[in-house]
GROMACS .gro file of N, CA, C and O in nm:
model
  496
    1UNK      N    1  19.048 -10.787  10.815
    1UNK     CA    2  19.150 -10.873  10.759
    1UNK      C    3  19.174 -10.998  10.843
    1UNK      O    4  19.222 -11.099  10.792
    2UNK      N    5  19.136 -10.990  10.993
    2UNK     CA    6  19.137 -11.101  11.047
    2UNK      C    7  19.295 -11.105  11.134
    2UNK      O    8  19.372 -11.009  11.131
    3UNK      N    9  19.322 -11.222  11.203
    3UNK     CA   10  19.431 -11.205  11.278
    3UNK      C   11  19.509 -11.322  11.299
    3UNK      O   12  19.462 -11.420  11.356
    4UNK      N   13  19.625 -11.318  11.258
    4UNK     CA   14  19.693 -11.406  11.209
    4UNK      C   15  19.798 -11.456  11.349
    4UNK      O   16  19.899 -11.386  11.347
    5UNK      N   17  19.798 -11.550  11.458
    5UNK     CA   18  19.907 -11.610  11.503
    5UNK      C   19  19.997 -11.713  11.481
    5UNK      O   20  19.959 -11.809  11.414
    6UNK      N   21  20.105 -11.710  11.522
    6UNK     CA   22  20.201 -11.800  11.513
    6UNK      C   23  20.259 -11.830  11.664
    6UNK      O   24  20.295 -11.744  11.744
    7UNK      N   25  20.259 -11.969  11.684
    7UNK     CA   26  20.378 -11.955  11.796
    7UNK      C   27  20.447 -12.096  11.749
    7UNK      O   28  20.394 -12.187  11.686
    8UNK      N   29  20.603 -12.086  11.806
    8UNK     CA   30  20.670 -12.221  11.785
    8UNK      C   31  20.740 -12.216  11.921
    8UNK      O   32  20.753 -12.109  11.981
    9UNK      N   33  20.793 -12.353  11.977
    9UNK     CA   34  20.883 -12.335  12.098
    9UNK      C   35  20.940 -12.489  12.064
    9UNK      O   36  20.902 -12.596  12.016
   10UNK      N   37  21.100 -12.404  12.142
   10UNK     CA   38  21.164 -12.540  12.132
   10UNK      C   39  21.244 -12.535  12.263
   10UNK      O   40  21.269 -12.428  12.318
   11UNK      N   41  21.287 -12.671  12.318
   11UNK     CA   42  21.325 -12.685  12.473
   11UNK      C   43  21.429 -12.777  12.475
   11UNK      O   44  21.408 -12.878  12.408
   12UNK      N   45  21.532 -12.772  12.531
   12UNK     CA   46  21.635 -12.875  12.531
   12UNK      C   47  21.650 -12.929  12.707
   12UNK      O   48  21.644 -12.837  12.788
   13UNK      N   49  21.662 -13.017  12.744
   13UNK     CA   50  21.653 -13.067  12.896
   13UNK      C   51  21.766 -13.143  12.896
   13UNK      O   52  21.817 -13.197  12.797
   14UNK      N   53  21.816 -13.149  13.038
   14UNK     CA   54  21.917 -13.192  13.063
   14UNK      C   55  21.896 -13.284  13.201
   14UNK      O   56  21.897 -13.220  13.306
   15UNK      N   57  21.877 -13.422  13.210
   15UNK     CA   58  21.854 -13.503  13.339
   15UNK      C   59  21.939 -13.584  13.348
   15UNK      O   60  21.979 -13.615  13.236
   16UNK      N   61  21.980 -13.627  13.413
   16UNK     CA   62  22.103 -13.725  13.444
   16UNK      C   63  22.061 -13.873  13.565
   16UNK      O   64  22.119 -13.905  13.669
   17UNK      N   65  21.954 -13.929  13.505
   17UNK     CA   66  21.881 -14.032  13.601
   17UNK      C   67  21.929 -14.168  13.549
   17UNK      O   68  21.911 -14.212  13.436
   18UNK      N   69  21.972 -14.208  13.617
   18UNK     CA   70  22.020 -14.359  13.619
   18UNK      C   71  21.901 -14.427  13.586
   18UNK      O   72  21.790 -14.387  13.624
   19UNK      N   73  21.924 -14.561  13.493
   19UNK     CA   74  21.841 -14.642  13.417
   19UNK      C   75  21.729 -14.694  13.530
   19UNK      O   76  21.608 -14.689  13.513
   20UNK      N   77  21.782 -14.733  13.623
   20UNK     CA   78  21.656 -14.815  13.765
   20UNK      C   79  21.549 -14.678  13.773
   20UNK      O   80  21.429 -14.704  13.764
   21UNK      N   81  21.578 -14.574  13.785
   21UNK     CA   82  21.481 -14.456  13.792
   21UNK      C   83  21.372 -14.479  13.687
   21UNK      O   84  21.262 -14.435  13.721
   22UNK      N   85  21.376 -14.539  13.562
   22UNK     CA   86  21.276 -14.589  13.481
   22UNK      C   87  21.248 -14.673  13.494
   22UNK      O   88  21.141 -14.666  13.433
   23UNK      N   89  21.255 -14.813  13.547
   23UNK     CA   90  21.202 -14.903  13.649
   23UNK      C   91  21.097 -14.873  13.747
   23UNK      O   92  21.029 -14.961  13.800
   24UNK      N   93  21.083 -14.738  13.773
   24UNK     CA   94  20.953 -14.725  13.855
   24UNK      C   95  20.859 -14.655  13.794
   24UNK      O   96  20.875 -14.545  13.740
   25UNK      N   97  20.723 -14.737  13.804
   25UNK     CA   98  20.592 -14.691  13.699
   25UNK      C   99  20.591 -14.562  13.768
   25UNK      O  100  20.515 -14.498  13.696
   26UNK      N  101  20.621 -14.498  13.845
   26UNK     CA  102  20.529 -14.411  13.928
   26UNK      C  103  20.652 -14.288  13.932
   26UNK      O  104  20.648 -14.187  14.002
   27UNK      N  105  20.745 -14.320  13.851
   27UNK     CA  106  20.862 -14.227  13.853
   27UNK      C  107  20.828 -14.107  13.744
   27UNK      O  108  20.791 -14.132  13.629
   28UNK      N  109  20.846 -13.969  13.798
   28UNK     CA  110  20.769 -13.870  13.732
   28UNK      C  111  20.912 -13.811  13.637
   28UNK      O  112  20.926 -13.689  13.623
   29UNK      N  113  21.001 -13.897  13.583
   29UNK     CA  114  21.136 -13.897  13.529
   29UNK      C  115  21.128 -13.770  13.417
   29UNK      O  116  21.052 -13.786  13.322
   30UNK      N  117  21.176 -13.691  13.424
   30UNK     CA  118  21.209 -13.627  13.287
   30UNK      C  119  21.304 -13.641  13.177
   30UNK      O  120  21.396 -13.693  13.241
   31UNK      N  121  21.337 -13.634  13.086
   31UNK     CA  122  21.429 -13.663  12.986
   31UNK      C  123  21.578 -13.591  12.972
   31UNK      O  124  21.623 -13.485  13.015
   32UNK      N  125  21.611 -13.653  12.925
   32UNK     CA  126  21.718 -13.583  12.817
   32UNK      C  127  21.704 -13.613  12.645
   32UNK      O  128  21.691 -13.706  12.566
   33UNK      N  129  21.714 -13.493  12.649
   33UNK     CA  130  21.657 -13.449  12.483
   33UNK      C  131  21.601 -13.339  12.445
   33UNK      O  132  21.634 -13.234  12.501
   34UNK      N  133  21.501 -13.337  12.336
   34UNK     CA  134  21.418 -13.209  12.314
   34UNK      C  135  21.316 -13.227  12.313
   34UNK      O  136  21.257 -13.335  12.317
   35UNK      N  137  21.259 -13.068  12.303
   35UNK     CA  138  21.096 -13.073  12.278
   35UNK      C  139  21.086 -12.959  12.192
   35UNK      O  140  21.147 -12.857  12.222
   36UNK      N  141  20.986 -12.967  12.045
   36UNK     CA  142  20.950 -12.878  12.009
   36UNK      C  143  20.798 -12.830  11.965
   36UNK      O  144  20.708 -12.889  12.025
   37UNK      N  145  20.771 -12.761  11.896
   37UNK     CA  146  20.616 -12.755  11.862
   37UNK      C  147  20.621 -12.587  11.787
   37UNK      O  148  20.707 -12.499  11.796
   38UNK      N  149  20.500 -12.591  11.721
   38UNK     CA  150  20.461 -12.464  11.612
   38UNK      C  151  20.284 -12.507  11.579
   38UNK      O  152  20.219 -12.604  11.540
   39UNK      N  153  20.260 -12.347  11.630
   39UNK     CA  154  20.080 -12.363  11.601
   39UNK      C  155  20.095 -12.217  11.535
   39UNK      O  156  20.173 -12.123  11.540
   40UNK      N  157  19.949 -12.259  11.458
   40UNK     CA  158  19.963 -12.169  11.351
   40UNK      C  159  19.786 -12.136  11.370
   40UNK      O  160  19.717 -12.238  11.361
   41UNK      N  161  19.705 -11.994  11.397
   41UNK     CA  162  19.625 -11.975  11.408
   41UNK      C  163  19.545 -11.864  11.315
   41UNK      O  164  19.630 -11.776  11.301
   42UNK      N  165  19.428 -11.824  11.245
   42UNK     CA  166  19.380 -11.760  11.189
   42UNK      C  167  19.259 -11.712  11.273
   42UNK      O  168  19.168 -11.795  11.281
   43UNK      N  169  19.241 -11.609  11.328
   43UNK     CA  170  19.071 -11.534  11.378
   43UNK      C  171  19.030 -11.460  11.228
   43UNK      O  172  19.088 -11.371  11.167
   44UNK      N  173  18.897 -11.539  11.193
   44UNK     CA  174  18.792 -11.453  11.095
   44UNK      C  175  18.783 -11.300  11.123
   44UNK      O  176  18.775 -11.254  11.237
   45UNK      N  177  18.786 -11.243  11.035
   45UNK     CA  178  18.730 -11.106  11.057
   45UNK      C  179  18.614 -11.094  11.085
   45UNK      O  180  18.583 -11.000  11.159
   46UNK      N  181  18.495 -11.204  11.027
   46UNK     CA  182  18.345 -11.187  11.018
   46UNK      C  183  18.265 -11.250  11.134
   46UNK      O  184  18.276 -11.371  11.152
   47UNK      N  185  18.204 -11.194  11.195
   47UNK     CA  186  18.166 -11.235  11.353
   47UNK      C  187  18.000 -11.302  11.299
   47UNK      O  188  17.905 -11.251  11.239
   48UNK      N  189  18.025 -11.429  11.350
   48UNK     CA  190  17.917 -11.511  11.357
   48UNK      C  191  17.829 -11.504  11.463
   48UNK      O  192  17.864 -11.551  11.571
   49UNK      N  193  17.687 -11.438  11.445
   49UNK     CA  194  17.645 -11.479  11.589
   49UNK      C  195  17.714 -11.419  11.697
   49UNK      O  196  17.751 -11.304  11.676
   50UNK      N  197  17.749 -11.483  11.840
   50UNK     CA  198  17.802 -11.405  11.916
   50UNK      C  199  17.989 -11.398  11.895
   50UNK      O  200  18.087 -11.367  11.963
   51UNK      N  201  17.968 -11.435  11.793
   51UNK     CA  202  18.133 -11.495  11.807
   51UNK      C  203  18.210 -11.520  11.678
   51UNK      O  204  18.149 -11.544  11.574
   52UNK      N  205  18.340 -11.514  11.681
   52UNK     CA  206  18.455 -11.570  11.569
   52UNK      C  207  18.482 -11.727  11.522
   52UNK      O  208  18.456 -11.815  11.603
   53UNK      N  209  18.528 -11.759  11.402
   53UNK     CA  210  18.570 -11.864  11.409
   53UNK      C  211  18.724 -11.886  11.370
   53UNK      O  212  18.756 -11.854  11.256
   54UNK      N  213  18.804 -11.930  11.443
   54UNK     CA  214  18.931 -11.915  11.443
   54UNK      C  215  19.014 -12.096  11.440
   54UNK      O  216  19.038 -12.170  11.536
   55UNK      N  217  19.033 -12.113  11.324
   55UNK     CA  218  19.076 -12.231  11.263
   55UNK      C  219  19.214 -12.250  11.298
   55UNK      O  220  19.283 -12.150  11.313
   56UNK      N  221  19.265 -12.363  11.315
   56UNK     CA  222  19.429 -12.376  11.376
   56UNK      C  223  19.470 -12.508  11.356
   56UNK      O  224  19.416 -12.618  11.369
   57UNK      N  225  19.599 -12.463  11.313
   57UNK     CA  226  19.682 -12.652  11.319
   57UNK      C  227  19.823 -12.656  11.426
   57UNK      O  228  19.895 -12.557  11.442
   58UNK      N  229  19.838 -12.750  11.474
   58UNK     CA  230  19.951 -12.775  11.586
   58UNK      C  231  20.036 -12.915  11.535
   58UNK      O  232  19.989 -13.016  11.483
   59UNK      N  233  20.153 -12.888  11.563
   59UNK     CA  234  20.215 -13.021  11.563
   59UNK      C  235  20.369 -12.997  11.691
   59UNK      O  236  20.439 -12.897  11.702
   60UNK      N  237  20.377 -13.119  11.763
   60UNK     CA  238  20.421 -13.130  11.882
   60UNK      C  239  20.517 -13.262  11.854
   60UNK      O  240  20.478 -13.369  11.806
   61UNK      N  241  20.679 -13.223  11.903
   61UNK     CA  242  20.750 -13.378  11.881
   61UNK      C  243  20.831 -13.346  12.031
   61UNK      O  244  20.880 -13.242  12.074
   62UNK      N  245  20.822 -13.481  12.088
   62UNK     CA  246  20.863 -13.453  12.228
   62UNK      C  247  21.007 -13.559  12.176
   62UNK      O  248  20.964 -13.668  12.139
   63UNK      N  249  21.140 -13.550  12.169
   63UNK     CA  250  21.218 -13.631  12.136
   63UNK      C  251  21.356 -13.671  12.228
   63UNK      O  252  21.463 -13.610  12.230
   64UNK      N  253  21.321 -13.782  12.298
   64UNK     CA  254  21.402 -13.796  12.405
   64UNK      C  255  21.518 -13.852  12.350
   64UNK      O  256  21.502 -13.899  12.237
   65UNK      N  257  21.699 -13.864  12.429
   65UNK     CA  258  21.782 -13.922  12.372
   65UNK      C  259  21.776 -14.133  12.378
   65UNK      O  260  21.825 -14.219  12.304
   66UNK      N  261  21.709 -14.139  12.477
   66UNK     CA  262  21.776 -14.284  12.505
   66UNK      C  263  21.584 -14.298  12.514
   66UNK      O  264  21.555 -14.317  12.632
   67UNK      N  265  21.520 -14.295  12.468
   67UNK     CA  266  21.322 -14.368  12.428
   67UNK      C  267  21.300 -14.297  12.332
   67UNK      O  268  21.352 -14.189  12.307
   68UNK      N  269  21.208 -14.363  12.259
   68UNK     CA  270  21.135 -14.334  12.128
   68UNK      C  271  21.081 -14.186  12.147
   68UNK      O  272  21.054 -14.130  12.253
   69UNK      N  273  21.072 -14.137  12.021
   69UNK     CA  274  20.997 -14.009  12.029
   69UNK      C  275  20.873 -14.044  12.049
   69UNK      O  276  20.831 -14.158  12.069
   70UNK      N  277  20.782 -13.889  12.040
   70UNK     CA  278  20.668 -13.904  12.046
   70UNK      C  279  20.617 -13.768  11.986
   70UNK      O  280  20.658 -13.663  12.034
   71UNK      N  281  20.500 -13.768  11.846
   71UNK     CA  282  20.467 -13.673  11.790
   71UNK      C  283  20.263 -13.678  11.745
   71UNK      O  284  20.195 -13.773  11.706
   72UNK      N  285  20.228 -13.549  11.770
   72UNK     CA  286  20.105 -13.569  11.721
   72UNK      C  287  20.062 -13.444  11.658
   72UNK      O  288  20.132 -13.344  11.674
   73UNK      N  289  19.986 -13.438  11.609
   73UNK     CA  290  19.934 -13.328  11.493
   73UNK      C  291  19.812 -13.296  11.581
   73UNK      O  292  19.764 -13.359  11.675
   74UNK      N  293  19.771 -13.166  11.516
   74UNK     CA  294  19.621 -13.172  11.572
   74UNK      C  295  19.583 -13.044  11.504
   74UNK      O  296  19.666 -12.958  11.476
   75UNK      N  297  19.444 -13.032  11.475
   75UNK     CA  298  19.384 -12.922  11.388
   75UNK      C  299  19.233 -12.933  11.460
   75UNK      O  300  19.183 -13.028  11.521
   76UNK      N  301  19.179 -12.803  11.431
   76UNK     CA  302  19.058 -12.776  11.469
   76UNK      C  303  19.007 -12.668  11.441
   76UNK      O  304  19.054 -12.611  11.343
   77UNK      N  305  18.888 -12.597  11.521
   77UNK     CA  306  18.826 -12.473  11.502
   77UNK      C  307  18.811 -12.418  11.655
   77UNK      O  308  18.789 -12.496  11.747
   78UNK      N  309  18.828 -12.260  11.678
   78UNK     CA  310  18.784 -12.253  11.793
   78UNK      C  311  18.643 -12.137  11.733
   78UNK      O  312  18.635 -12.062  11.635
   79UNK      N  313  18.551 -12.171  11.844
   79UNK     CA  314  18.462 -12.039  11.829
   79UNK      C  315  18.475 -11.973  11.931
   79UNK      O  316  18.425 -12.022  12.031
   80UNK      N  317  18.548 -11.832  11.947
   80UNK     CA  318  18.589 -11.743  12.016
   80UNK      C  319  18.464 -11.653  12.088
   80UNK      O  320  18.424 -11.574  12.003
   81UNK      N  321  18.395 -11.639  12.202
   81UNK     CA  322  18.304 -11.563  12.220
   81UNK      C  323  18.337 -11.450  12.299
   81UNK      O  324  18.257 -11.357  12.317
   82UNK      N  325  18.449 -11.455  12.348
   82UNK     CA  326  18.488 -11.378  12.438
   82UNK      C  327  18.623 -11.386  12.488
   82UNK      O  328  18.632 -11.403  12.609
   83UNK      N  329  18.773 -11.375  12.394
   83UNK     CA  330  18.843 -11.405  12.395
   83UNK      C  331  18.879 -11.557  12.484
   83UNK      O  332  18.843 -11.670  12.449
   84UNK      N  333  18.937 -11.530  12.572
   84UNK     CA  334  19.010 -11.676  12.664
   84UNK      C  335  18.882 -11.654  12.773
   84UNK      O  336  18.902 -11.730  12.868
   85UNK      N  337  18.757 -11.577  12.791
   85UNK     CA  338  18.661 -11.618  12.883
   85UNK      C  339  18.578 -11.692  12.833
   85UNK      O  340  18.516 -11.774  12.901
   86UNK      N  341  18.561 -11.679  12.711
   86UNK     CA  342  18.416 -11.798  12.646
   86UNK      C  343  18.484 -11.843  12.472
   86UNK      O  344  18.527 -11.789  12.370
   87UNK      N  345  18.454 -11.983  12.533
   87UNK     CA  346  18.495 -12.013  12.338
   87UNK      C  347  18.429 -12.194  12.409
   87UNK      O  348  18.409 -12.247  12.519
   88UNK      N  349  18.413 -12.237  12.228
   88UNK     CA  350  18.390 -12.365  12.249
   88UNK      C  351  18.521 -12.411  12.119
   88UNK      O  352  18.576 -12.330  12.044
   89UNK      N  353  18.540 -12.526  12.123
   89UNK     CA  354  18.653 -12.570  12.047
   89UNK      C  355  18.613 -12.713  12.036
   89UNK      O  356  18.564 -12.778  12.128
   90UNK      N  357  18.644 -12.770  11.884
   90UNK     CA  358  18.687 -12.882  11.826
   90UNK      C  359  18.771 -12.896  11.745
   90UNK      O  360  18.795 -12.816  11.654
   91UNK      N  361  18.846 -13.033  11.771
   91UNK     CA  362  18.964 -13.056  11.749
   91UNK      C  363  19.000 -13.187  11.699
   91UNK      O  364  18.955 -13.280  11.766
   92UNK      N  365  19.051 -13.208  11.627
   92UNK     CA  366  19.115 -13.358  11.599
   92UNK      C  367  19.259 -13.415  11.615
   92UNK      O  368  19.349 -13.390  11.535
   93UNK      N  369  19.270 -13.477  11.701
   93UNK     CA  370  19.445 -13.525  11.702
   93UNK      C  371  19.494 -13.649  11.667
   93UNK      O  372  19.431 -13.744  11.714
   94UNK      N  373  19.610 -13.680  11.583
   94UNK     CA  374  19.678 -13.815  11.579
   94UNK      C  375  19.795 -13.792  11.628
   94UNK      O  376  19.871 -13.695  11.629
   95UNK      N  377  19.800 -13.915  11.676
   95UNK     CA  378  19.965 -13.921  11.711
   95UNK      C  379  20.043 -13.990  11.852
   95UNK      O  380  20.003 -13.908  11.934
   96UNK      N  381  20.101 -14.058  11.907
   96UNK     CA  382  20.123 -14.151  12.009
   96UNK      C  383  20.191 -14.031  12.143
   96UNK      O  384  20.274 -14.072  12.225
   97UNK      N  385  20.156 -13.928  12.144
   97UNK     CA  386  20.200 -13.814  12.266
   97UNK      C  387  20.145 -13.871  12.359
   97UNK      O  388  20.216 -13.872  12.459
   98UNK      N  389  20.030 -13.931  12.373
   98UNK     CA  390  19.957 -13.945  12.479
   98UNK      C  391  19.933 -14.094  12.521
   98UNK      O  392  19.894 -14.112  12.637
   99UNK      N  393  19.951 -14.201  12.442
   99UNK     CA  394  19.986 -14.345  12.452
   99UNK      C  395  20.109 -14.346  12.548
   99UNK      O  396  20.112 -14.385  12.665
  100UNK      N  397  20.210 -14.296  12.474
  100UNK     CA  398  20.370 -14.354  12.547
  100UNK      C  399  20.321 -14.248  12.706
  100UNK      O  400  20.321 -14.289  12.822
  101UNK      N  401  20.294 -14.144  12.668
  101UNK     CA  402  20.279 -14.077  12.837
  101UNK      C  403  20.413 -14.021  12.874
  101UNK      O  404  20.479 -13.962  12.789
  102UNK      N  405  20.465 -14.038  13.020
  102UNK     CA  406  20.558 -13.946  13.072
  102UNK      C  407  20.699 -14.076  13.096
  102UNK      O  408  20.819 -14.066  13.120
  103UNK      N  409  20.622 -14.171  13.078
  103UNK     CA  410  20.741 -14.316  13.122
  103UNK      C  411  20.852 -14.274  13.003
  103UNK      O  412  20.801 -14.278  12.892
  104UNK      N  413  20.950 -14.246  13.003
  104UNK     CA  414  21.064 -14.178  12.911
  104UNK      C  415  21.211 -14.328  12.879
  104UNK      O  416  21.312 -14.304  12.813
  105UNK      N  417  21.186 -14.460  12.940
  105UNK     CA  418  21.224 -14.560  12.954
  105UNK      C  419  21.262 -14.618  12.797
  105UNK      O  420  21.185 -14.626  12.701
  106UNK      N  421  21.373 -14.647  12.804
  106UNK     CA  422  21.385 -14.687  12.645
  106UNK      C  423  21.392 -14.789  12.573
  106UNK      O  424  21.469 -14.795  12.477
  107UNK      N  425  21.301 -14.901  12.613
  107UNK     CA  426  21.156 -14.988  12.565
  107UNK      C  427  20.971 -14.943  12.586
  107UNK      O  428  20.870 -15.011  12.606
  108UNK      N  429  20.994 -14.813  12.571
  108UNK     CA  430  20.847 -14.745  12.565
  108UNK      C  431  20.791 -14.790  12.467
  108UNK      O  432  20.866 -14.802  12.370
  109UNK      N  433  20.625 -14.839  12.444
  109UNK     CA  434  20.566 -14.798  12.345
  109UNK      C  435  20.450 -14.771  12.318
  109UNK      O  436  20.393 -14.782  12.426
  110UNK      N  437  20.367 -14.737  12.233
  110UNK     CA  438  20.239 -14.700  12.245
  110UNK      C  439  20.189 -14.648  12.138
  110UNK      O  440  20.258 -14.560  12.086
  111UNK      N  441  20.075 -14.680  12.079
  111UNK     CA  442  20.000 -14.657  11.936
  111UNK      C  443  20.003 -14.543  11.891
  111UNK      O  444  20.041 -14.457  11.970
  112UNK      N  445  19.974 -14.509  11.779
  112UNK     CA  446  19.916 -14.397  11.711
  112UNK      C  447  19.751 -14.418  11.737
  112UNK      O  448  19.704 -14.531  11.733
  113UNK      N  449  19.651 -14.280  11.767
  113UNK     CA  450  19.580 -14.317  11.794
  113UNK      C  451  19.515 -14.193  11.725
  113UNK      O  452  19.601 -14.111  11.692
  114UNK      N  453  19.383 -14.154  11.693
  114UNK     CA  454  19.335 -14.096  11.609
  114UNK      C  455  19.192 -14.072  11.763
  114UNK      O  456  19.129 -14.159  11.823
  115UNK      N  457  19.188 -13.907  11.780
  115UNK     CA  458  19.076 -13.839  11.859
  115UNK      C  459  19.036 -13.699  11.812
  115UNK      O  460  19.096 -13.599  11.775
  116UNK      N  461  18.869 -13.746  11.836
  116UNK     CA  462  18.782 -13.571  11.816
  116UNK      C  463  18.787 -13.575  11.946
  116UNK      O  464  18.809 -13.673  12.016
  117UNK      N  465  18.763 -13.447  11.985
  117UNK     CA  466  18.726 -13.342  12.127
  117UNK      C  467  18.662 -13.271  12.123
  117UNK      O  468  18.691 -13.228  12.012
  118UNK      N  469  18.559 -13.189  12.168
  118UNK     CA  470  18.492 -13.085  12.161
  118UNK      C  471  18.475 -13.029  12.357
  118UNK      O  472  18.405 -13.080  12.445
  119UNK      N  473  18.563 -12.917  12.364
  119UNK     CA  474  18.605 -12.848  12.448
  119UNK      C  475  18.528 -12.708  12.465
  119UNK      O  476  18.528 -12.629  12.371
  120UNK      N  477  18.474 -12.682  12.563
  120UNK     CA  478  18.429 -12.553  12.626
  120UNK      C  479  18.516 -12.458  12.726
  120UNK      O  480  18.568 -12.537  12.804
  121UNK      N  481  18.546 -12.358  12.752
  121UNK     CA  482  18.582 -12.273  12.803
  121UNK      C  483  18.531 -12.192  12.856
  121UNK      O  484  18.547 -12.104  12.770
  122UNK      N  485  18.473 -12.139  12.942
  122UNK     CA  486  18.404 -12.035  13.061
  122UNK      C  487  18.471 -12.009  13.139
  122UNK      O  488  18.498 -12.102  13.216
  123UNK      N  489  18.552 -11.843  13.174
  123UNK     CA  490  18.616 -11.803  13.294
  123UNK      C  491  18.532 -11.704  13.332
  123UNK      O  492  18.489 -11.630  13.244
  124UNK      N  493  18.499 -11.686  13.443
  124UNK     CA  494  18.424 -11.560  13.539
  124UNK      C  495  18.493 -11.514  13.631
  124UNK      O  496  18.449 -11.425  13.703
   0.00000   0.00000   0.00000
């Protein structure tokens, strides 16, 4: 029948940094606001070769009070060979999570940007 996950998480933060603290590029500032996210995963029952194929979609909104949000989608396939010791994975993501970055300053900005990946995994 195959194997069905879900995960969602949501995070509320609490920082209290004076505006000059975002004035520095190099300031590793955290927010005030939220964060949430929900991935949704399927493992095949039918084993390909050495391995599963296990299809998944994610979506991620990081939403600060005083800078723009930031949200991206992302879907892919993993091929599972060996649970979390061997898999290869591709993936596609949109979305400006990774443009705006960690600067939390509230004149941030940064594109929507559209990426494939193709990711390997090997633990020994």
């Amino acid at each position: 029948m195959g194997v069905v996950t879900v995960n969602g998480d949501y995070k509320q933060f609490y920082a209290n940094y004076s505006p000059l603290a975002f004035a520095d590029p190099d300031c590793f500032c955290i927010f005030d606001g939220k964060s949430w996210g929900v991935t949704g995963l399927y493992l095949l029952p039918v084993k390909v070769g050495i391995g599963q194929f296990q299809p998944y979609g994610r979506f991620t909104s990081v939403q600060p009070d005083n800078s723009s949000k930031r949200e991206e989608i992302e879907a892919g396939v993993n091929y599972v060979i060996s649970g979390f010791n061997a898999r290869i994975s591709a993936y596609y993501q949109h979305g400006d999570l990774r443009t705006k970055g960690i600067n939390y300053a509230p004149d941030v900005t940064g594109d929507k940007v559209d990426v494939f990946k193709l990711a390997f995994q090997l633990q020994m």
